[in-house]
XYZ file of C-alpha atoms in Angstrom:
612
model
C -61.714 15.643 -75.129
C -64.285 16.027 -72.689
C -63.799 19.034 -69.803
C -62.058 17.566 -66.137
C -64.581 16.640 -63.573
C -63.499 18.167 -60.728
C -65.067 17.970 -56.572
C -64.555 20.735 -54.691
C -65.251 20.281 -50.877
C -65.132 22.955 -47.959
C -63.132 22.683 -44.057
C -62.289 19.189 -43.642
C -61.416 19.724 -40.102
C -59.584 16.160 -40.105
C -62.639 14.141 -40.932
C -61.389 12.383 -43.714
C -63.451 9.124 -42.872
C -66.180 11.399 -44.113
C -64.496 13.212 -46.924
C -63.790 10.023 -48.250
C -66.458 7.961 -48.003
C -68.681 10.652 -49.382
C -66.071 11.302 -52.653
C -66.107 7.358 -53.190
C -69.962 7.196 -53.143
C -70.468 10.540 -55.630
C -67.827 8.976 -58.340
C -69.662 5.516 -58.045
C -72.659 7.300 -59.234
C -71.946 10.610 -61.180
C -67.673 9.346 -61.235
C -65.373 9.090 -62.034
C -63.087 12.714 -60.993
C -59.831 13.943 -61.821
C -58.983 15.981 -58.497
C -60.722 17.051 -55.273
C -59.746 20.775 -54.173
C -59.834 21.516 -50.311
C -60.842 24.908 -49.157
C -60.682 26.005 -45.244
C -59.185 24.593 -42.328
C -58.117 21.026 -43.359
C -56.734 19.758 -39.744
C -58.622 19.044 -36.800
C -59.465 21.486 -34.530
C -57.755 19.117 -31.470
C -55.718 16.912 -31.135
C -58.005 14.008 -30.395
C -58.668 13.779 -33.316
C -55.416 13.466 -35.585
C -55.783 9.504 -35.473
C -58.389 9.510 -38.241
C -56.327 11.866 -40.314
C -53.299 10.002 -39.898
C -54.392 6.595 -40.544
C -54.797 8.025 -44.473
C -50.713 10.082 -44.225
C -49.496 6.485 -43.196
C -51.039 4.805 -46.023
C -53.408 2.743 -43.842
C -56.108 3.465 -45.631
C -56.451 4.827 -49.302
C -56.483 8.303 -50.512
C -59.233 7.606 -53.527
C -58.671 10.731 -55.931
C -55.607 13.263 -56.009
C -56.352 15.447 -53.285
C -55.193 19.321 -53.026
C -55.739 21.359 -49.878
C -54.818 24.999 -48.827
C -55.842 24.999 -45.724
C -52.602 24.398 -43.585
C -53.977 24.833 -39.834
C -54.864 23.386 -36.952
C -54.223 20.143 -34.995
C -50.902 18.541 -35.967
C -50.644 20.694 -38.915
C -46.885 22.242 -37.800
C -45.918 18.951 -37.362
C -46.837 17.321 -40.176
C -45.971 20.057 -42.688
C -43.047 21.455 -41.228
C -40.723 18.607 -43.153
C -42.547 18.677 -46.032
C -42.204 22.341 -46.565
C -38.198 22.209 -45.873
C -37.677 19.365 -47.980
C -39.441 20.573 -50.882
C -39.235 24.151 -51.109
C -40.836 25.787 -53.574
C -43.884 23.577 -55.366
C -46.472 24.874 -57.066
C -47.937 22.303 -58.234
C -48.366 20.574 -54.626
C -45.781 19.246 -52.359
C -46.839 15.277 -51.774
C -48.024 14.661 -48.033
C -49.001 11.021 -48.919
C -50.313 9.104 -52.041
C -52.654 10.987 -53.958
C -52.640 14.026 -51.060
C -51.050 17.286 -52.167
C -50.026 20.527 -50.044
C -50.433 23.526 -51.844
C -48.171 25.767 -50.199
C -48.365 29.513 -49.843
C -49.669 30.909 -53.371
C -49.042 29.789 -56.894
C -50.645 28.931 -60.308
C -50.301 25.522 -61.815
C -52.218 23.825 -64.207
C -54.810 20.461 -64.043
C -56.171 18.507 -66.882
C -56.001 22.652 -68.589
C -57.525 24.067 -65.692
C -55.447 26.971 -64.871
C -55.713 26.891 -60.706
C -54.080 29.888 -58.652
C -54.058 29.431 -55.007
C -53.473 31.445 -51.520
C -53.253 28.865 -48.541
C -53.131 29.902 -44.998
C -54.934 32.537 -43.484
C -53.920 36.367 -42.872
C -51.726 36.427 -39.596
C -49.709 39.000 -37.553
C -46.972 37.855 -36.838
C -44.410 35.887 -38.833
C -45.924 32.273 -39.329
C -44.203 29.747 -42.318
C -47.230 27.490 -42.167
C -51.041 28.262 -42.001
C -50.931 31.961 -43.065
C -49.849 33.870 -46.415
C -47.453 37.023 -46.128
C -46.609 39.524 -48.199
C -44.631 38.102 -50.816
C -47.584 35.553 -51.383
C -49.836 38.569 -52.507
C -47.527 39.845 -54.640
C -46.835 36.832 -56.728
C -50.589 36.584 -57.293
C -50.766 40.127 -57.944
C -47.649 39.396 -60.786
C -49.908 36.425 -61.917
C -52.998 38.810 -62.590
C -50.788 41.054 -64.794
C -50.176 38.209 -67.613
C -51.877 37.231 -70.621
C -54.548 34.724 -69.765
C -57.589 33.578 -67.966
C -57.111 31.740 -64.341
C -60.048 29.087 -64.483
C -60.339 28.288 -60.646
C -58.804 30.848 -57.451
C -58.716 28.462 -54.329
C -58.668 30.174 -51.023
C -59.916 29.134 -47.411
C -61.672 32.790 -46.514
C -63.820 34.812 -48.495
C -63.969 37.786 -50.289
C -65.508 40.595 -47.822
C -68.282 41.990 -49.489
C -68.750 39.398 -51.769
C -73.073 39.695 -51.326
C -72.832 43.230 -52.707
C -75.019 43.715 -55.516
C -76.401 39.842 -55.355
C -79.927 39.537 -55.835
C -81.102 37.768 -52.924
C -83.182 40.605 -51.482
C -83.019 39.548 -47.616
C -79.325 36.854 -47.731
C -78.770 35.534 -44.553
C -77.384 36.731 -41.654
C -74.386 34.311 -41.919
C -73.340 35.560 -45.063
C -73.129 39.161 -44.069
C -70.823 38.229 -40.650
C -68.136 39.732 -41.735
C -66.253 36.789 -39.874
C -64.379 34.163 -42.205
C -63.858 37.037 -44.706
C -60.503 39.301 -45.949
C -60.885 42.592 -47.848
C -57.721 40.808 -48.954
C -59.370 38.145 -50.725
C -61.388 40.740 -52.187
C -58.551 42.642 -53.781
C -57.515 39.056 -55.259
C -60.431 38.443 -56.705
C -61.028 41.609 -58.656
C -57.388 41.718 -59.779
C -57.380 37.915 -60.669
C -60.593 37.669 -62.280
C -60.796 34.110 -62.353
C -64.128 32.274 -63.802
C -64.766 30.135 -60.646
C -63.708 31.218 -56.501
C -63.924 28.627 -53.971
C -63.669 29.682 -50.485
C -64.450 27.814 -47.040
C -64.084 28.761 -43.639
C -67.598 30.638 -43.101
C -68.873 27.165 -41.987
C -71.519 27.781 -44.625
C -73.097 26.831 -48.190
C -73.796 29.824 -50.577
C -73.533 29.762 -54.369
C -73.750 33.450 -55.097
C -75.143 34.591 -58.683
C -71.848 35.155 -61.384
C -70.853 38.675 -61.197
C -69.147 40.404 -64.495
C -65.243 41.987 -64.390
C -63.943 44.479 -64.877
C -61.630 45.433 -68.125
C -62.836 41.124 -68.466
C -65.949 39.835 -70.974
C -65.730 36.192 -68.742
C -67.835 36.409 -65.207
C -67.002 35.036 -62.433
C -68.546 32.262 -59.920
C -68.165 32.029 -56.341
C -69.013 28.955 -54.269
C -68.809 29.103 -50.592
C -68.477 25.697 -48.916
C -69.328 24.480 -45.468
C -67.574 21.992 -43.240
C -67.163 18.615 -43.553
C -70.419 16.830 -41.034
C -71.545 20.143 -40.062
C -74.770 19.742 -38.140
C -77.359 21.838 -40.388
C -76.808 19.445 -43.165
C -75.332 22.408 -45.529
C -73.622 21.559 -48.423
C -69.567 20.858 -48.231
C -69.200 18.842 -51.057
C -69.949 20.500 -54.529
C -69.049 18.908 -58.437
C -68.243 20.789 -61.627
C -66.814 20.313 -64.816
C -65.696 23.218 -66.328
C -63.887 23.535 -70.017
C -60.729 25.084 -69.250
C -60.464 28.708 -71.082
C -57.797 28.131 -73.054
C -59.488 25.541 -75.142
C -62.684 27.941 -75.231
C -63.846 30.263 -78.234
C -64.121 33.793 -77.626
C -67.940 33.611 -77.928
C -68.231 31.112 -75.244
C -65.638 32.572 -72.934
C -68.484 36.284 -73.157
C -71.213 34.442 -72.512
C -72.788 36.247 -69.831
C -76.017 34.163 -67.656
C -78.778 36.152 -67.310
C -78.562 36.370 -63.718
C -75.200 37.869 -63.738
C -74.675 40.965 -61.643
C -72.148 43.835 -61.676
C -68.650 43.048 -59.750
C -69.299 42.718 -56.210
C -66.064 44.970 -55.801
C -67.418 47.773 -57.390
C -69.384 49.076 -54.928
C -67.985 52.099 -52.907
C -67.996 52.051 -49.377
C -66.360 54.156 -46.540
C -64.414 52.104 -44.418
C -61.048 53.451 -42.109
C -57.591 51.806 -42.278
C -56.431 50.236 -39.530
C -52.844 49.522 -38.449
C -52.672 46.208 -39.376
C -54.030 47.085 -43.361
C -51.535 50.131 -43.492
C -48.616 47.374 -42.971
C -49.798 45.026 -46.175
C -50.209 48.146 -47.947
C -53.995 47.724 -48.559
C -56.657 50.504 -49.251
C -60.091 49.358 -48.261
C -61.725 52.893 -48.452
C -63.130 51.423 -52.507
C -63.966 47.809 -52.686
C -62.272 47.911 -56.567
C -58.379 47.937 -56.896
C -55.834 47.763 -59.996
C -52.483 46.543 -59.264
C -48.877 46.664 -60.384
C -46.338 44.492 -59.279
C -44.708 47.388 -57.881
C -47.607 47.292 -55.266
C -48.851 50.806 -56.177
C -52.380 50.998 -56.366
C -54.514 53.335 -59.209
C -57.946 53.666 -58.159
C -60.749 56.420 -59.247
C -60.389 58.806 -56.371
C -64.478 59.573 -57.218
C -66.783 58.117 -55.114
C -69.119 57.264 -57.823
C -65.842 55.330 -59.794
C -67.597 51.790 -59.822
C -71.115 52.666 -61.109
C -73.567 52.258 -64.634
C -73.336 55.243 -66.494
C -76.685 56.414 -66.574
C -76.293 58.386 -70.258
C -75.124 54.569 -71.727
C -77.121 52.706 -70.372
C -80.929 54.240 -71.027
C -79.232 55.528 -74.676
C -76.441 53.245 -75.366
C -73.784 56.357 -75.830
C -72.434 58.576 -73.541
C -70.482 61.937 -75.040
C -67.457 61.510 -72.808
C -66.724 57.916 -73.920
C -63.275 56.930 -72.653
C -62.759 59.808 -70.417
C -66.289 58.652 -68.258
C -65.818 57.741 -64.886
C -69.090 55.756 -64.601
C -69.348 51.877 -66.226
C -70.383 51.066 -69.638
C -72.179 47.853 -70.005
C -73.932 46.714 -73.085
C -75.445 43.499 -70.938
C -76.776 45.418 -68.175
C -78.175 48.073 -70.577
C -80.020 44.985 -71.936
C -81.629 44.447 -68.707
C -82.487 47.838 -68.295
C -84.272 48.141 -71.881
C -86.766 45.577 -70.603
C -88.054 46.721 -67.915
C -85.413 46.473 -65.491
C -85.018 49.251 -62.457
C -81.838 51.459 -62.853
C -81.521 51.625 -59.030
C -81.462 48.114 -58.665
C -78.606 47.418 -61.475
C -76.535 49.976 -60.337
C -77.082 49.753 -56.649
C -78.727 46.568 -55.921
C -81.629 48.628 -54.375
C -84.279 51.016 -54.840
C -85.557 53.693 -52.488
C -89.042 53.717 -54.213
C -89.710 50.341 -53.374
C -93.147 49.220 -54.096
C -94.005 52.711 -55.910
C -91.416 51.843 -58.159
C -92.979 50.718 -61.901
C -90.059 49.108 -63.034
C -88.987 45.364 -62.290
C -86.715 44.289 -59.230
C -85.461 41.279 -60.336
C -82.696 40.467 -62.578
C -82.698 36.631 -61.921
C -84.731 35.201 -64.492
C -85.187 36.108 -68.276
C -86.569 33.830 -71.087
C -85.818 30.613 -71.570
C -86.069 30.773 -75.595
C -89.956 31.002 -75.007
C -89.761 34.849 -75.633
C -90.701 36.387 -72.496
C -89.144 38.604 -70.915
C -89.390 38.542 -67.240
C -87.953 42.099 -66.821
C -91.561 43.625 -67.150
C -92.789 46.264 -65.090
C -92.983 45.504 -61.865
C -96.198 44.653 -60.032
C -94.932 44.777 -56.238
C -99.025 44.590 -55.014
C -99.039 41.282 -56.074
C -102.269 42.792 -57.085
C -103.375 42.177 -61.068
C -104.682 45.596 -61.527
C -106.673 46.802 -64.312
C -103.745 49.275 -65.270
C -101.214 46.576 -64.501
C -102.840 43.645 -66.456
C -103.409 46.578 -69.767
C -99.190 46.944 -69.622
C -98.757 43.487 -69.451
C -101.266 42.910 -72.728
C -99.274 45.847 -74.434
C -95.805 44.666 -73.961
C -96.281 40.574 -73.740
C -94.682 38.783 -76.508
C -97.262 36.170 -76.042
C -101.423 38.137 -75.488
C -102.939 37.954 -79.268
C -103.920 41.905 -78.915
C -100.052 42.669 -78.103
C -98.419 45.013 -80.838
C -95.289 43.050 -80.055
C -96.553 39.395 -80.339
C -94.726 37.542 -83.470
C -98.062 36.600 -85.557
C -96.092 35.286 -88.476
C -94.757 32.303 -85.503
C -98.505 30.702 -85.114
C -99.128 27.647 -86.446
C -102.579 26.726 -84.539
C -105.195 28.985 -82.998
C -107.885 27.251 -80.930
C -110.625 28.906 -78.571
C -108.273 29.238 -75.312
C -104.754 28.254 -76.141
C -102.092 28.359 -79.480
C -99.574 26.572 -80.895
C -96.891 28.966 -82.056
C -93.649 27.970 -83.495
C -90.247 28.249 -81.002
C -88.154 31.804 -81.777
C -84.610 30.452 -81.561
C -86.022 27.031 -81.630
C -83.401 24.316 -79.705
C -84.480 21.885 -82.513
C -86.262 22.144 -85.945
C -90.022 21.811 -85.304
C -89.330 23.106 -81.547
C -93.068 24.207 -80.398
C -94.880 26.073 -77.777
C -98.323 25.535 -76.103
C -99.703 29.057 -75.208
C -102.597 29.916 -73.709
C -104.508 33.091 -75.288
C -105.313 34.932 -71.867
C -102.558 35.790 -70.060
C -102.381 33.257 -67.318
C -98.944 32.894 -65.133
C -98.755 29.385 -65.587
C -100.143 26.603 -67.305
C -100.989 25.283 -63.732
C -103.412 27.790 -63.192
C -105.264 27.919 -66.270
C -109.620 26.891 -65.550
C -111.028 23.513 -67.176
C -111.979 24.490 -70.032
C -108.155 26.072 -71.020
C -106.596 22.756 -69.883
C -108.856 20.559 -72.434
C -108.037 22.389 -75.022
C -103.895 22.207 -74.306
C -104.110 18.299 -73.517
C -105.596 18.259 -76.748
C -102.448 20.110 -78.342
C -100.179 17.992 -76.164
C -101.811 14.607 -77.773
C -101.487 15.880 -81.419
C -97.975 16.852 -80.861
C -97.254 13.544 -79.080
C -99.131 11.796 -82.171
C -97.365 14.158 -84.987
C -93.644 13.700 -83.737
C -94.506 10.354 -83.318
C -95.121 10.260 -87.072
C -92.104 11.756 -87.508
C -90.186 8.537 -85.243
C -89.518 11.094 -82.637
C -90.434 10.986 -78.890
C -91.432 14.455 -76.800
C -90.543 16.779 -74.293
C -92.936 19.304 -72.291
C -91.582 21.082 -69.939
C -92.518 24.716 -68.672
C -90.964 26.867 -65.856
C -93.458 28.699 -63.402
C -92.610 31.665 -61.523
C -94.564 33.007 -58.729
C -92.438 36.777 -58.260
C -94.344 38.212 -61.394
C -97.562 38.023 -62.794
C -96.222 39.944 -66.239
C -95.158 36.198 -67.408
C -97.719 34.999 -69.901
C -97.077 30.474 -69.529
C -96.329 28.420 -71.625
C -95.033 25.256 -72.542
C -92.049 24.000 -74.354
C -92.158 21.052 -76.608
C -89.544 19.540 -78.179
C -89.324 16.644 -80.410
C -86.461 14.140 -79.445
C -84.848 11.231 -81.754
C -86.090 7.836 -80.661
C -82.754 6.504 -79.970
C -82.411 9.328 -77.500
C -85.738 8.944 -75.733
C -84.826 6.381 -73.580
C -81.700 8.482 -71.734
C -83.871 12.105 -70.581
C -84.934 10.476 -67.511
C -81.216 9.616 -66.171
C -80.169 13.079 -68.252
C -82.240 15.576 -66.075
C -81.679 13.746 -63.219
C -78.172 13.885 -63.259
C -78.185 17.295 -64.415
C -80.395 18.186 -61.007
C -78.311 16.317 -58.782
C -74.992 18.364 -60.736
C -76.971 21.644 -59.786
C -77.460 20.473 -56.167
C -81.551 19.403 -56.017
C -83.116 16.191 -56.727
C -86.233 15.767 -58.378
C -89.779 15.290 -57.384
C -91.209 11.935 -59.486
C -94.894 11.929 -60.791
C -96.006 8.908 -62.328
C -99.202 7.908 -64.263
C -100.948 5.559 -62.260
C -102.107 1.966 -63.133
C -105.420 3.418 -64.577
C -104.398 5.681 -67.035
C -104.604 8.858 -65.216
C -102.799 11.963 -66.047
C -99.762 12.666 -63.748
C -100.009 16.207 -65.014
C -103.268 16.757 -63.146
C -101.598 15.220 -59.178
C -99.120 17.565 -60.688
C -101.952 20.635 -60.692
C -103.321 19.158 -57.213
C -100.297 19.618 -55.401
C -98.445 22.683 -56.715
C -97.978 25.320 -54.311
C -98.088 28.826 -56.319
C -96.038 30.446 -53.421
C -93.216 29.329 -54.807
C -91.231 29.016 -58.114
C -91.612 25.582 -59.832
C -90.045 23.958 -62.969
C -90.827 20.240 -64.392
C -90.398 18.039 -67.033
C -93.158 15.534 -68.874
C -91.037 13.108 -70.193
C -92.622 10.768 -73.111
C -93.749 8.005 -71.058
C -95.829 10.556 -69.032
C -93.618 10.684 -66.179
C -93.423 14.260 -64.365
C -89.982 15.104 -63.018
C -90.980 18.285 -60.791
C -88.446 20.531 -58.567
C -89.759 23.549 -55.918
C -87.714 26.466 -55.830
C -87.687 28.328 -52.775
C -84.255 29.586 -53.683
C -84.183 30.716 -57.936
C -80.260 31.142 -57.175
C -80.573 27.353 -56.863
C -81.294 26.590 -60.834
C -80.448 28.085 -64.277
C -83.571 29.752 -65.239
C -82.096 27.639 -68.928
C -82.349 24.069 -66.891
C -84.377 22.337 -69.724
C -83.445 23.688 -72.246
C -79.252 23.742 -71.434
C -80.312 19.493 -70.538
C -81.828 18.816 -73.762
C -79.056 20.963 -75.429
C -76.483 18.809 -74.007
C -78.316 15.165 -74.671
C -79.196 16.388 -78.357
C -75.158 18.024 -78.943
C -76.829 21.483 -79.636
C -75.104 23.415 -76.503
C -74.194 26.210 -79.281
C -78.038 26.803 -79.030
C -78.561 26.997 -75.617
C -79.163 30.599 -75.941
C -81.911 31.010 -77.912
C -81.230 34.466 -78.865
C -77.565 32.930 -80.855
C -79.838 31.285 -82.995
C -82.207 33.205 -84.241
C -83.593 32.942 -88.138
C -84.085 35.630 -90.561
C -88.516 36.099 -90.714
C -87.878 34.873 -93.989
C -86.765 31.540 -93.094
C -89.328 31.478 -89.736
C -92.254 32.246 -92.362
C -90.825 29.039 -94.360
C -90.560 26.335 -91.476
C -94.053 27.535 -90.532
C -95.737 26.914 -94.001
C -93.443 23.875 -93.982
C -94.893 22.309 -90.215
C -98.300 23.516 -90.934
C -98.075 21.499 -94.206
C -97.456 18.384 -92.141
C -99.127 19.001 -88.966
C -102.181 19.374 -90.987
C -104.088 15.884 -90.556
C -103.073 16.099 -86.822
C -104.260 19.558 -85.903
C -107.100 19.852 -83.386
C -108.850 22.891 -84.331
């Protein structure tokens, strides 16, 4: 059964015309949905404009897709809800406004086509409201949620988590994002207790898809998505699709998978903040942004002010001789990071006071894409290819000939001024890469005479899969934050009968991940749309594209690399070929053995087509 498909939109603010009309258009093209969840305030902010919203609660005009909203405030929201909540009760599942419109009332967990969903409506208030704020007794049936067996797939509420940019990646986020307006250290709380794998928040008025962050005592991550409003004026995003498998039909593998941009909990970071009144009355401690419940509401917390960071000893040796009794976090994935090349400081802290005289990497956001490189190099923060720099890159490059760690038994081809070497963790069998033999940061960078020699490795490919009644891929991320990253280019054969669906495949895929595409095409005299490609790229900023078989370029600008899975191609492919168990290329590795055999066995064939 294939996963719900599931819109999640931010304050509606009574503009359902809007809403609507913008939920009918997505399902006509990337439809249909199961549900669309509401997050922030979902009345209008006067009372002007109720007409619109109650031209949809009489049934004068259609509610398209069952619609749940949390947001209980504003304009005619007493009104309307104050009958509804009376005559229902207690609903968790929603309590029906109208057809196919759904109050979700206080907090609660239900479940949707699987998804588990746990919800807080309302907002935090002072004084004793029954609509559009949560009390007391809502936080503690959420808290008596988060100590059962199980995995919440989606945690609904209107304000965010405060803090929830701690430890992100984005060196400089924007101002808008650190207001601490819109946000509740009691959201925060929630979410580390809850753990769920997605959090969808509104009422910040702004868009902001923050990198998944791991859990505590938890192998899942989890994803946050602030939302803005409804027809806000700066054209940010308040409408946002996923389709996520719900846990309980996932395998344990699947459920750890950890992305390679995921960062420690945002909660785990210490920070000194006083109680006020108002937090000693819900009982909250905000002095540590980490807390473990009971549904007794008493709180355990590590009374050291070091209680939520990497373990030094673990991480750089992988063993630490007080084990269990260590106050400091063990993490095998962010040890990972930190084995190639990653900055300590920057894991554990999000920082580093060395800044540019640091040698180690300070980024965490990209790592290979099955091509073998790792990104987390030492860091070159000159921007400067120095003659010590470029010597470490040579030395520890997967990819430079004269590099002790470069996987010779993998080649297949050797020309003058590029390679062809066969794919470690290849997606498919006879999965290739195109690499040059100086270390060049992109393909789009490489002189003349190195971009002969690759279109000649491109057409023999082309011609050789073609033998083999199979159409090709090329496709090649470039990234402009380090010059450690030796290019290449991915190509992978596809069957014939699949060929003809990659265009609408990656396109769908970008609009799913919130871009569209750039489209190159060959023009009417036969010319390459790789080199207008060349012509126009900008190296200031990160770039992926696809060549499709026809010769078409599909190209996408990255000013943002939170924006895109540093997997795009290959996790697109994966899904049009039904390999998404190999999307990680280090889950399928082969034994040398066998890589030693499919190379003797491609050579064999590639033979008659091989340029050099």
């Amino acid at each position: 059964m294939a996963p719900p498909r599931i819109l999640l939109c931010g304050d509606v603010l009574g503009r359902f015309n809007i809403v609507f009309k913008r939920v009918t258009s997505v399902s006509k093209s990337n439809g249909p949905f199961d549900a669309l969840f509401c997050v922030g305030q979902f009345f209008p902010n006067n009372a002007e404009e109720v007409d619109e919203m109650m031209r949809y609660i009489r049934g004068d005009e259609p509610v398209p897709i069952p619609t749940y909203f949390i947001g209980d405030y504003g304009a005619g929201a007493l009104k309307l809800l104050s009958s509804a909540g009376s005559q229902y009760g207690f609903k968790t599942d929603g309590i029906k406004i109208c057809e196919n419109l759904f109050w979700l009332k206080g907090s609660g967990r239900f479940n949707l086509h699987g998804l588990s969903v746990v919800y807080l409506s309302g907002r935090r208030s002072s004084n004793d409201q029954l609509i559009g704020a949560f009390n007391g007794d809502d936080i503690d049936a959420l808290r008596a949620l988060a100590e059962e067996p199980g995995i919440f797939d989606l945690f609904l509420t209107n304000e965010w988590p405060q803090g929830i940019s701690n430890r992100a990646y984005t060196s400089n986020p924007r101002p808008e994002i650190l207001d601490p307006s819109g946000s509740d250290v009691v959201i925060s709380e929630l979410a580390a207790e809850l753990k769920p794998r997605y959090h969808i928040a509104g009422a910040k008025g702004i868009f902001y898809a923050r990198e998944p962050y791991s859990n505590n005592d938890a192998v899942h991550v989890t994803r946050f998505l602030g939302l803005a409003c409804v027809g806000n004026s700066t054209k940010q995003k308040f409408i946002h699709a996923i389709s996520p498998t719900p846990a309980c039909s996932m395998s344990a593998t699947d459920i750890a998978l950890k992305p390679l941009d995921t960062t420690p909990s945002p909660y785990l970071i210490v920070k000194d903040v006083h109680m006020n009144e108002s937090t000693k009355q819900t009982g909250l401690s905000l002095d540590v942004q980490y807390w473990r419940y009971d549904t007794s509401r008493k709180r355990q917390r590590d009374q050291s002010e070091d209680g939520g960071r990497l373990c030094f000893s673990f991480i750089s040796t992988g063993s630490c001789s007080r084990a269990e009794k260590c106050q400091f976090v063990h993490d095998d994935a962010f040890r990972e990071k930190y084995l190639k090349g990653a900055c300590f400081d920057f894991i554990n802290r999000g920082k580093c006071e060395r800044g540019s005289g640091c040698k180690f990497r300070h980024s965490l956001s990209f790592e290979d894409d099955g091509s073998g490189i790792n990104l987390n190099r030492p860091n070159d923060n000159t921007g400067v290819a120095s003659s010590e720099g470029s010597t470490g890159r040579r030395k520890h490059c997967w990819f430079c000939l004269s590099s002790p760690n470069i996987e010779s038994h993998l080649i297949l081809s050797v020309g003058e001024t590029c390679y062809c070497t066969l794919a470690k963790g290849p997606l498919v069998l006879d999965h290739v890469l195109i690499v040059p033999t100086e270390h060049f940061p992109s393909t789009l960078s490489l002189p003349s005479s190195s971009v002969i020699e690759m279109q000649k490795y491109k057409n023999s490919l082309k011609a050789y899969f073609k033998s083999q009644k199979k159409a090709t891929v090329i496709y090649e991320w470039v990234f402009n934050h380090s010059k450690s990253i030796h290019a290449n280019l991915q190509v992978v054969p596809v069957p014939l009968s699949k060929a003809s669906y990659l265009r609408g495949h990656f396109i769908s895929a970008a609009r799913k991940s919130g871009f569209e595409f750039e489209v190159i095409r060959p023009d009417d005299h036969g010319n390459d749309a790789w080199k207008d490609l060349k012509r126009s790229f900008d190296e200031k900023f990160s770039f992926f594209y696809v060549e499709l078989p026809e010769g078409t370029i599909l190209a996408h600008s990255v000013e943002d690399e939170k924006g895109i899975s540093p997997h795009f191609g290959r996790e697109v492919l994966a899904s049009l070929l039904d390999q998404m168990d190999r999307v990680d290329w280090r889950k399928c590795k082969d034994s040398k053995e066998d890589e030693i055999r499919m190379v003797e066995e491609f050579k064999k064939k590639f033979e008659s087509f091989d340029p050099m």
